[in-house]
Amino acid sequence: MGQMVQELKERGHRLTPQRQMILEAIEAAQGHVSAETVHTKVAAQFPQVNISTVYRTLELLQNLGLVRHTHFDDGIAKYHLASETPHQHMVCRRCGDEREIDVSVLDPLDRHLRERYSFEADLAHFALIGVCGRCAAERAAGG
Amino acid sequence: MGQMVQELKERGHRLTPQRQMILEAIEAAQGHVSAETVHTKVAAQFPQVNISTVYRTLELLQNLGLVRHTHFDDGIAKYHLASETPHQHMVCRRCGDEREIDVSVLDPLDRHLRERYSFEADLAHFALIGVCGRCAAERAAGG
DNA sequence: ATTCATGCAAATACTTTGCATCAGC
DNA sequence: GCTGATGCAAAGTATTTGCATGAAT
């Protein structure tokens, strides 16, 4: 929270209760939340807070580098704190199962892209989509 | 085209001119096209073809395994022939530059996910987003 | 007091759906 | 002729924007 206050002021933005509440909602979620979810959480206590304020604040917090977002296969942006340990998700397109995996799995690729293309990839920006072991087995059996 | 006819019939679907034209438009595009683009191409010659038919056909062709789609950072689905050589895209979030890269870059990750998690990832389903070398340099210089 | 932030409502963009008509088989 | 496919219009979902009011500085 202290970091947000500092960032806002330094960049000439104002500290409003809405902004605090929205950031707190993301913090409390401890994971990936959509704008809709953030709004629902905030509106539970302050119903007059509008979802467009949530969108505008999320964009601001992103620009300040305080939050980031990831896209799962539904295309909806899911937000999380930038300070969170980076992690990657595997999503099964058949059963929808979602599994969090260690980012270290992506380190070699990350290094490769940097060395070969000077490209700084944000590999956690998209989830990994595919078919999980169980569904692959079912499919092979004729599911 | 012959393959489509076969697939359609085998699965009890009908061969309509719309379906042929839509598949041909994707073939001719030789790359990644949005539903909108497909519709524009087809409608250039047959204006009465509706975009909802394009969406329905794209879904059908996907189910038949004839086409696939990829998401770039704008979230819009871009379609391509399933028979195309798999490839991956790197997109710079600053300048928008789009670069096609060899899938072999992803092979180690693919193998790792299979071996460790039995997960069959569709790594080309999402483009890789990040910052390209040039933009990273500009940013470092104070851009 | 100034100016940015908010709430509201409307617009936007992409995609999906209901339904009557039409066409492939 | 039967049934699935299409065109059209409308709805849906996620997000953005214009504008007047209100609040932070």
PDB file of N, CA, C and O in Angstrom, chain B residues 32-92:
ATOM      1  N   HIS B  32      -2.333 -15.790 -40.702  1.00  0.00           N
ATOM      2  CA  HIS B  32      -3.324 -15.706 -39.642  1.00  0.00           C
ATOM      3  C   HIS B  32      -4.335 -14.634 -39.958  1.00  0.00           C
ATOM      4  O   HIS B  32      -4.006 -13.470 -40.053  1.00  0.00           O
ATOM      5  N   VAL B  33      -5.564 -15.070 -40.099  1.00  0.00           N
ATOM      6  CA  VAL B  33      -6.631 -14.130 -40.421  1.00  0.00           C
ATOM      7  C   VAL B  33      -7.748 -14.190 -39.398  1.00  0.00           C
ATOM      8  O   VAL B  33      -8.101 -15.243 -38.901  1.00  0.00           O
ATOM      9  N   SER B  34      -8.311 -13.035 -39.136  1.00  0.00           N
ATOM     10  CA  SER B  34      -9.428 -12.953 -38.206  1.00  0.00           C
ATOM     11  C   SER B  34     -10.714 -13.307 -38.946  1.00  0.00           C
ATOM     12  O   SER B  34     -10.762 -13.321 -40.176  1.00  0.00           O
ATOM     13  N   ALA B  35     -11.768 -13.560 -38.178  1.00  0.00           N
ATOM     14  CA  ALA B  35     -13.071 -13.860 -38.767  1.00  0.00           C
ATOM     15  C   ALA B  35     -13.507 -12.686 -39.643  1.00  0.00           C
ATOM     16  O   ALA B  35     -14.018 -12.866 -40.749  1.00  0.00           O
ATOM     17  N   GLU B  36     -13.255 -11.513 -39.139  1.00  0.00           N
ATOM     18  CA  GLU B  36     -13.581 -10.287 -39.856  1.00  0.00           C
ATOM     19  C   GLU B  36     -12.910 -10.254 -41.232  1.00  0.00           C
ATOM     20  O   GLU B  36     -13.534  -9.949 -42.248  1.00  0.00           O
ATOM     21  N   THR B  37     -11.627 -10.565 -41.252  1.00  0.00           N
ATOM     22  CA  THR B  37     -10.866 -10.565 -42.499  1.00  0.00           C
ATOM     23  C   THR B  37     -11.394 -11.619 -43.470  1.00  0.00           C
ATOM     24  O   THR B  37     -11.540 -11.343 -44.668  1.00  0.00           O
ATOM     25  N   VAL B  38     -11.680 -12.778 -42.944  1.00  0.00           N
ATOM     26  CA  VAL B  38     -12.235 -13.839 -43.783  1.00  0.00           C
ATOM     27  C   VAL B  38     -13.542 -13.367 -44.396  1.00  0.00           C
ATOM     28  O   VAL B  38     -13.775 -13.505 -45.600  1.00  0.00           O
ATOM     29  N   HIS B  39     -14.359 -12.762 -43.552  1.00  0.00           N
ATOM     30  CA  HIS B  39     -15.646 -12.279 -44.027  1.00  0.00           C
ATOM     31  C   HIS B  39     -15.487 -11.216 -45.118  1.00  0.00           C
ATOM     32  O   HIS B  39     -16.178 -11.241 -46.130  1.00  0.00           O
ATOM     33  N   THR B  40     -14.553 -10.302 -44.884  1.00  0.00           N
ATOM     34  CA  THR B  40     -14.317  -9.239 -45.862  1.00  0.00           C
ATOM     35  C   THR B  40     -13.916  -9.821 -47.214  1.00  0.00           C
ATOM     36  O   THR B  40     -14.418  -9.417 -48.262  1.00  0.00           O
ATOM     37  N   LYS B  41     -13.022 -10.784 -47.174  1.00  0.00           N
ATOM     38  CA  LYS B  41     -12.554 -11.425 -48.401  1.00  0.00           C
ATOM     39  C   LYS B  41     -13.694 -12.123 -49.144  1.00  0.00           C
ATOM     40  O   LYS B  41     -13.839 -11.974 -50.356  1.00  0.00           O
ATOM     41  N   VAL B  42     -14.469 -12.876 -48.394  1.00  0.00           N
ATOM     42  CA  VAL B  42     -15.564 -13.610 -49.020  1.00  0.00           C
ATOM     43  C   VAL B  42     -16.642 -12.642 -49.518  1.00  0.00           C
ATOM     44  O   VAL B  42     -17.136 -12.766 -50.640  1.00  0.00           O
ATOM     45  N   ALA B  43     -16.946 -11.670 -48.677  1.00  0.00           N
ATOM     46  CA  ALA B  43     -18.011 -10.730 -49.025  1.00  0.00           C
ATOM     47  C   ALA B  43     -17.658  -9.849 -50.220  1.00  0.00           C
ATOM     48  O   ALA B  43     -18.536  -9.276 -50.867  1.00  0.00           O
ATOM     49  N   ALA B  44     -16.361  -9.751 -50.506  1.00  0.00           N
ATOM     50  CA  ALA B  44     -15.935  -8.963 -51.661  1.00  0.00           C
ATOM     51  C   ALA B  44     -16.562  -9.544 -52.932  1.00  0.00           C
ATOM     52  O   ALA B  44     -16.879  -8.819 -53.866  1.00  0.00           O
ATOM     53  N   GLN B  45     -16.765 -10.842 -52.930  1.00  0.00           N
ATOM     54  CA  GLN B  45     -17.331 -11.478 -54.109  1.00  0.00           C
ATOM     55  C   GLN B  45     -18.784 -11.889 -53.911  1.00  0.00           C
ATOM     56  O   GLN B  45     -19.555 -11.921 -54.861  1.00  0.00           O
ATOM     57  N   PHE B  46     -19.132 -12.210 -52.665  1.00  0.00           N
ATOM     58  CA  PHE B  46     -20.498 -12.621 -52.389  1.00  0.00           C
ATOM     59  C   PHE B  46     -20.976 -11.889 -51.145  1.00  0.00           C
ATOM     60  O   PHE B  46     -20.910 -12.414 -50.040  1.00  0.00           O
ATOM     61  N   PRO B  47     -21.467 -10.665 -51.370  1.00  0.00           N
ATOM     62  CA  PRO B  47     -21.803  -9.769 -50.253  1.00  0.00           C
ATOM     63  C   PRO B  47     -22.889 -10.299 -49.329  1.00  0.00           C
ATOM     64  O   PRO B  47     -23.007  -9.848 -48.200  1.00  0.00           O
ATOM     65  N   GLN B  48     -23.651 -11.246 -49.810  1.00  0.00           N
ATOM     66  CA  GLN B  48     -24.736 -11.721 -48.955  1.00  0.00           C
ATOM     67  C   GLN B  48     -24.278 -12.710 -47.888  1.00  0.00           C
ATOM     68  O   GLN B  48     -25.034 -13.061 -46.993  1.00  0.00           O
ATOM     69  N   VAL B  49     -23.023 -13.150 -47.987  1.00  0.00           N
ATOM     70  CA  VAL B  49     -22.536 -14.084 -46.967  1.00  0.00           C
ATOM     71  C   VAL B  49     -22.370 -13.346 -45.641  1.00  0.00           C
ATOM     72  O   VAL B  49     -21.700 -12.330 -45.564  1.00  0.00           O
ATOM     73  N   ASN B  50     -23.013 -13.878 -44.647  1.00  0.00           N
ATOM     74  CA  ASN B  50     -23.043 -13.197 -43.356  1.00  0.00           C
ATOM     75  C   ASN B  50     -21.882 -13.588 -42.452  1.00  0.00           C
ATOM     76  O   ASN B  50     -21.406 -14.715 -42.484  1.00  0.00           O
ATOM     77  N   ILE B  51     -21.491 -12.647 -41.603  1.00  0.00           N
ATOM     78  CA  ILE B  51     -20.341 -12.924 -40.739  1.00  0.00           C
ATOM     79  C   ILE B  51     -20.640 -14.006 -39.705  1.00  0.00           C
ATOM     80  O   ILE B  51     -19.737 -14.707 -39.257  1.00  0.00           O
ATOM     81  N   SER B  52     -21.904 -14.174 -39.377  1.00  0.00           N
ATOM     82  CA  SER B  52     -22.206 -15.239 -38.410  1.00  0.00           C
ATOM     83  C   SER B  52     -21.972 -16.608 -39.042  1.00  0.00           C
ATOM     84  O   SER B  52     -21.603 -17.563 -38.358  1.00  0.00           O
ATOM     85  N   THR B  53     -22.143 -16.682 -40.345  1.00  0.00           N
ATOM     86  CA  THR B  53     -21.840 -17.925 -41.057  1.00  0.00           C
ATOM     87  C   THR B  53     -20.336 -18.182 -41.018  1.00  0.00           C
ATOM     88  O   THR B  53     -19.886 -19.313 -40.873  1.00  0.00           O
ATOM     89  N   VAL B  54     -19.579 -17.106 -41.106  1.00  0.00           N
ATOM     90  CA  VAL B  54     -18.129 -17.237 -41.026  1.00  0.00           C
ATOM     91  C   VAL B  54     -17.741 -17.797 -39.670  1.00  0.00           C
ATOM     92  O   VAL B  54     -16.972 -18.760 -39.572  1.00  0.00           O
ATOM     93  N   TYR B  55     -18.305 -17.241 -38.625  1.00  0.00           N
ATOM     94  CA  TYR B  55     -17.989 -17.729 -37.279  1.00  0.00           C
ATOM     95  C   TYR B  55     -18.395 -19.190 -37.116  1.00  0.00           C
ATOM     96  O   TYR B  55     -17.648 -19.998 -36.593  1.00  0.00           O
ATOM     97  N   ARG B  56     -19.598 -19.514 -37.581  1.00  0.00           N
ATOM     98  CA  ARG B  56     -20.066 -20.890 -37.435  1.00  0.00           C
ATOM     99  C   ARG B  56     -19.197 -21.849 -38.229  1.00  0.00           C
ATOM    100  O   ARG B  56     -18.897 -22.954 -37.789  1.00  0.00           O
ATOM    101  N   THR B  57     -18.783 -21.418 -39.395  1.00  0.00           N
ATOM    102  CA  THR B  57     -17.953 -22.270 -40.240  1.00  0.00           C
ATOM    103  C   THR B  57     -16.562 -22.444 -39.648  1.00  0.00           C
ATOM    104  O   THR B  57     -16.003 -23.543 -39.664  1.00  0.00           O
ATOM    105  N   LEU B  58     -16.018 -21.366 -39.134  1.00  0.00           N
ATOM    106  CA  LEU B  58     -14.700 -21.460 -38.517  1.00  0.00           C
ATOM    107  C   LEU B  58     -14.727 -22.451 -37.359  1.00  0.00           C
ATOM    108  O   LEU B  58     -13.809 -23.250 -37.188  1.00  0.00           O
ATOM    109  N   GLU B  59     -15.805 -22.411 -36.607  1.00  0.00           N
ATOM    110  CA  GLU B  59     -15.913 -23.333 -35.489  1.00  0.00           C
ATOM    111  C   GLU B  59     -15.997 -24.775 -35.991  1.00  0.00           C
ATOM    112  O   GLU B  59     -15.347 -25.672 -35.458  1.00  0.00           O
ATOM    113  N   LEU B  60     -16.780 -24.954 -37.038  1.00  0.00           N
ATOM    114  CA  LEU B  60     -16.910 -26.284 -37.621  1.00  0.00           C
ATOM    115  C   LEU B  60     -15.573 -26.804 -38.144  1.00  0.00           C
ATOM    116  O   LEU B  60     -15.176 -27.936 -37.879  1.00  0.00           O
ATOM    117  N   LEU B  61     -14.892 -25.941 -38.875  1.00  0.00           N
ATOM    118  CA  LEU B  61     -13.607 -26.345 -39.452  1.00  0.00           C
ATOM    119  C   LEU B  61     -12.592 -26.675 -38.355  1.00  0.00           C
ATOM    120  O   LEU B  61     -11.746 -27.557 -38.519  1.00  0.00           O
ATOM    121  N   GLN B  62     -12.722 -25.979 -37.256  1.00  0.00           N
ATOM    122  CA  GLN B  62     -11.844 -26.279 -36.122  1.00  0.00           C
ATOM    123  C   GLN B  62     -12.174 -27.639 -35.545  1.00  0.00           C
ATOM    124  O   GLN B  62     -11.289 -28.425 -35.244  1.00  0.00           O
ATOM    125  N   ASN B  63     -13.460 -27.894 -35.377  1.00  0.00           N
ATOM    126  CA  ASN B  63     -13.871 -29.180 -34.822  1.00  0.00           C
ATOM    127  C   ASN B  63     -13.451 -30.333 -35.720  1.00  0.00           C
ATOM    128  O   ASN B  63     -13.174 -31.424 -35.259  1.00  0.00           O
ATOM    129  N   LEU B  64     -13.426 -30.052 -37.006  1.00  0.00           N
ATOM    130  CA  LEU B  64     -13.011 -31.083 -37.954  1.00  0.00           C
ATOM    131  C   LEU B  64     -11.489 -31.211 -37.990  1.00  0.00           C
ATOM    132  O   LEU B  64     -10.944 -32.090 -38.644  1.00  0.00           O
ATOM    133  N   GLY B  65     -10.839 -30.297 -37.313  1.00  0.00           N
ATOM    134  CA  GLY B  65      -9.377 -30.345 -37.283  1.00  0.00           C
ATOM    135  C   GLY B  65      -8.719 -29.765 -38.524  1.00  0.00           C
ATOM    136  O   GLY B  65      -7.535 -29.982 -38.767  1.00  0.00           O
ATOM    137  N   LEU B  66      -9.473 -29.017 -39.316  1.00  0.00           N
ATOM    138  CA  LEU B  66      -8.904 -28.467 -40.549  1.00  0.00           C
ATOM    139  C   LEU B  66      -8.236 -27.104 -40.322  1.00  0.00           C
ATOM    140  O   LEU B  66      -7.310 -26.751 -41.033  1.00  0.00           O
ATOM    141  N   VAL B  67      -8.735 -26.356 -39.374  1.00  0.00           N
ATOM    142  CA  VAL B  67      -8.095 -25.072 -39.051  1.00  0.00           C
ATOM    143  C   VAL B  67      -7.873 -24.962 -37.540  1.00  0.00           C
ATOM    144  O   VAL B  67      -8.473 -25.697 -36.759  1.00  0.00           O
ATOM    145  N   ARG B  68      -6.993 -24.057 -37.187  1.00  0.00           N
ATOM    146  CA  ARG B  68      -6.731 -23.746 -35.788  1.00  0.00           C
ATOM    147  C   ARG B  68      -6.708 -22.241 -35.653  1.00  0.00           C
ATOM    148  O   ARG B  68      -6.658 -21.538 -36.655  1.00  0.00           O
ATOM    149  N   HIS B  69      -6.696 -21.786 -34.416  1.00  0.00           N
ATOM    150  CA  HIS B  69      -6.541 -20.352 -34.245  1.00  0.00           C
ATOM    151  C   HIS B  69      -5.509 -20.018 -33.176  1.00  0.00           C
ATOM    152  O   HIS B  69      -5.195 -20.845 -32.318  1.00  0.00           O
ATOM    153  N   THR B  70      -5.008 -18.820 -33.291  1.00  0.00           N
ATOM    154  CA  THR B  70      -3.970 -18.311 -32.393  1.00  0.00           C
ATOM    155  C   THR B  70      -4.450 -16.967 -31.863  1.00  0.00           C
ATOM    156  O   THR B  70      -5.147 -16.244 -32.560  1.00  0.00           O
ATOM    157  N   HIS B  71      -4.080 -16.659 -30.639  1.00  0.00           N
ATOM    158  CA  HIS B  71      -4.422 -15.347 -30.092  1.00  0.00           C
ATOM    159  C   HIS B  71      -3.182 -14.475 -30.002  1.00  0.00           C
ATOM    160  O   HIS B  71      -2.183 -14.886 -29.437  1.00  0.00           O
ATOM    161  N   PHE B  72      -3.291 -13.301 -30.549  1.00  0.00           N
ATOM    162  CA  PHE B  72      -2.223 -12.327 -30.399  1.00  0.00           C
ATOM    163  C   PHE B  72      -2.634 -11.464 -29.220  1.00  0.00           C
ATOM    164  O   PHE B  72      -3.641 -11.762 -28.571  1.00  0.00           O
ATOM    165  N   ASP B  73      -1.910 -10.390 -28.974  1.00  0.00           N
ATOM    166  CA  ASP B  73      -2.229  -9.666 -27.747  1.00  0.00           C
ATOM    167  C   ASP B  73      -3.526  -8.881 -27.806  1.00  0.00           C
ATOM    168  O   ASP B  73      -4.031  -8.423 -26.793  1.00  0.00           O
ATOM    169  N   ASP B  74      -4.099  -8.723 -28.962  1.00  0.00           N
ATOM    170  CA  ASP B  74      -5.356  -7.994 -29.039  1.00  0.00           C
ATOM    171  C   ASP B  74      -6.551  -8.888 -28.678  1.00  0.00           C
ATOM    172  O   ASP B  74      -7.671  -8.438 -28.633  1.00  0.00           O
ATOM    173  N   GLY B  75      -6.273 -10.167 -28.466  1.00  0.00           N
ATOM    174  CA  GLY B  75      -7.337 -11.065 -28.047  1.00  0.00           C
ATOM    175  C   GLY B  75      -8.182 -11.617 -29.179  1.00  0.00           C
ATOM    176  O   GLY B  75      -8.996 -12.503 -28.984  1.00  0.00           O
ATOM    177  N   ILE B  76      -7.987 -11.080 -30.371  1.00  0.00           N
ATOM    178  CA  ILE B  76      -8.782 -11.537 -31.508  1.00  0.00           C
ATOM    179  C   ILE B  76      -8.236 -12.859 -32.030  1.00  0.00           C
ATOM    180  O   ILE B  76      -7.024 -13.019 -32.193  1.00  0.00           O
ATOM    181  N   ALA B  77      -9.128 -13.797 -32.287  1.00  0.00           N
ATOM    182  CA  ALA B  77      -8.707 -15.098 -32.790  1.00  0.00           C
ATOM    183  C   ALA B  77      -8.269 -14.976 -34.247  1.00  0.00           C
ATOM    184  O   ALA B  77      -8.993 -14.403 -35.065  1.00  0.00           O
ATOM    185  N   LYS B  78      -7.096 -15.512 -34.555  1.00  0.00           N
ATOM    186  CA  LYS B  78      -6.600 -15.489 -35.928  1.00  0.00           C
ATOM    187  C   LYS B  78      -6.488 -16.934 -36.396  1.00  0.00           C
ATOM    188  O   LYS B  78      -5.831 -17.748 -35.744  1.00  0.00           O
ATOM    189  N   TYR B  79      -7.110 -17.199 -37.540  1.00  0.00           N
ATOM    190  CA  TYR B  79      -7.185 -18.571 -38.021  1.00  0.00           C
ATOM    191  C   TYR B  79      -6.149 -18.922 -39.078  1.00  0.00           C
ATOM    192  O   TYR B  79      -5.741 -18.083 -39.869  1.00  0.00           O
ATOM    193  N   HIS B  80      -5.766 -20.199 -39.098  1.00  0.00           N
ATOM    194  CA  HIS B  80      -4.842 -20.684 -40.118  1.00  0.00           C
ATOM    195  C   HIS B  80      -5.119 -22.156 -40.345  1.00  0.00           C
ATOM    196  O   HIS B  80      -5.762 -22.815 -39.527  1.00  0.00           O
ATOM    197  N   LEU B  81      -4.630 -22.670 -41.450  1.00  0.00           N
ATOM    198  CA  LEU B  81      -4.841 -24.078 -41.757  1.00  0.00           C
ATOM    199  C   LEU B  81      -4.086 -24.950 -40.759  1.00  0.00           C
ATOM    200  O   LEU B  81      -2.952 -24.655 -40.397  1.00  0.00           O
ATOM    201  N   ALA B  82      -4.716 -26.027 -40.376  1.00  0.00           N
ATOM    202  CA  ALA B  82      -4.068 -26.936 -39.435  1.00  0.00           C
ATOM    203  C   ALA B  82      -2.881 -27.610 -40.113  1.00  0.00           C
ATOM    204  O   ALA B  82      -1.927 -28.021 -39.461  1.00  0.00           O
ATOM    205  N   SER B  83      -2.939 -27.693 -41.437  1.00  0.00           N
ATOM    206  CA  SER B  83      -1.875 -28.374 -42.180  1.00  0.00           C
ATOM    207  C   SER B  83      -0.612 -27.524 -42.320  1.00  0.00           C
ATOM    208  O   SER B  83       0.425 -28.002 -42.739  1.00  0.00           O
ATOM    209  N   GLU B  84      -0.743 -26.243 -41.966  1.00  0.00           N
ATOM    210  CA  GLU B  84       0.422 -25.365 -42.037  1.00  0.00           C
ATOM    211  C   GLU B  84       1.523 -25.823 -41.084  1.00  0.00           C
ATOM    212  O   GLU B  84       1.237 -26.378 -40.038  1.00  0.00           O
ATOM    213  N   THR B  85       2.736 -25.560 -41.459  1.00  0.00           N
ATOM    214  CA  THR B  85       3.841 -25.881 -40.560  1.00  0.00           C
ATOM    215  C   THR B  85       3.662 -25.064 -39.284  1.00  0.00           C
ATOM    216  O   THR B  85       3.443 -23.859 -39.354  1.00  0.00           O
ATOM    217  N   PRO B  86       3.724 -25.723 -38.151  1.00  0.00           N
ATOM    218  CA  PRO B  86       3.537 -24.985 -36.907  1.00  0.00           C
ATOM    219  C   PRO B  86       4.595 -23.914 -36.755  1.00  0.00           C
ATOM    220  O   PRO B  86       5.750 -24.118 -37.118  1.00  0.00           O
ATOM    221  N   HIS B  87       4.201 -22.784 -36.268  1.00  0.00           N
ATOM    222  CA  HIS B  87       5.169 -21.716 -36.065  1.00  0.00           C
ATOM    223  C   HIS B  87       4.699 -20.838 -34.915  1.00  0.00           C
ATOM    224  O   HIS B  87       3.541 -20.885 -34.515  1.00  0.00           O
ATOM    225  N   GLN B  88       5.597 -20.062 -34.428  1.00  0.00           N
ATOM    226  CA  GLN B  88       5.285 -19.237 -33.276  1.00  0.00           C
ATOM    227  C   GLN B  88       5.570 -17.773 -33.605  1.00  0.00           C
ATOM    228  O   GLN B  88       6.400 -17.495 -34.472  1.00  0.00           O
ATOM    229  N   HIS B  89       4.838 -16.891 -32.952  1.00  0.00           N
ATOM    230  CA  HIS B  89       5.045 -15.464 -33.182  1.00  0.00           C
ATOM    231  C   HIS B  89       5.531 -14.766 -31.934  1.00  0.00           C
ATOM    232  O   HIS B  89       5.071 -15.060 -30.841  1.00  0.00           O
ATOM    233  N   MET B  90       6.412 -13.815 -32.133  1.00  0.00           N
ATOM    234  CA  MET B  90       6.852 -12.950 -31.050  1.00  0.00           C
ATOM    235  C   MET B  90       6.300 -11.574 -31.380  1.00  0.00           C
ATOM    236  O   MET B  90       6.513 -11.069 -32.479  1.00  0.00           O
ATOM    237  N   VAL B  91       5.604 -10.982 -30.431  1.00  0.00           N
ATOM    238  CA  VAL B  91       5.039  -9.661 -30.662  1.00  0.00           C
ATOM    239  C   VAL B  91       5.572  -8.673 -29.635  1.00  0.00           C
ATOM    240  O   VAL B  91       5.535  -8.941 -28.428  1.00  0.00           O
ATOM    241  N   CYS B  92       6.056  -7.548 -30.110  1.00  0.00           N
ATOM    242  CA  CYS B  92       6.556  -6.523 -29.201  1.00  0.00           C
ATOM    243  C   CYS B  92       5.394  -5.664 -28.731  1.00  0.00           C
ATOM    244  O   CYS B  92       4.656  -5.103 -29.534  1.00  0.00           O
TER     245      CYS B  92
END
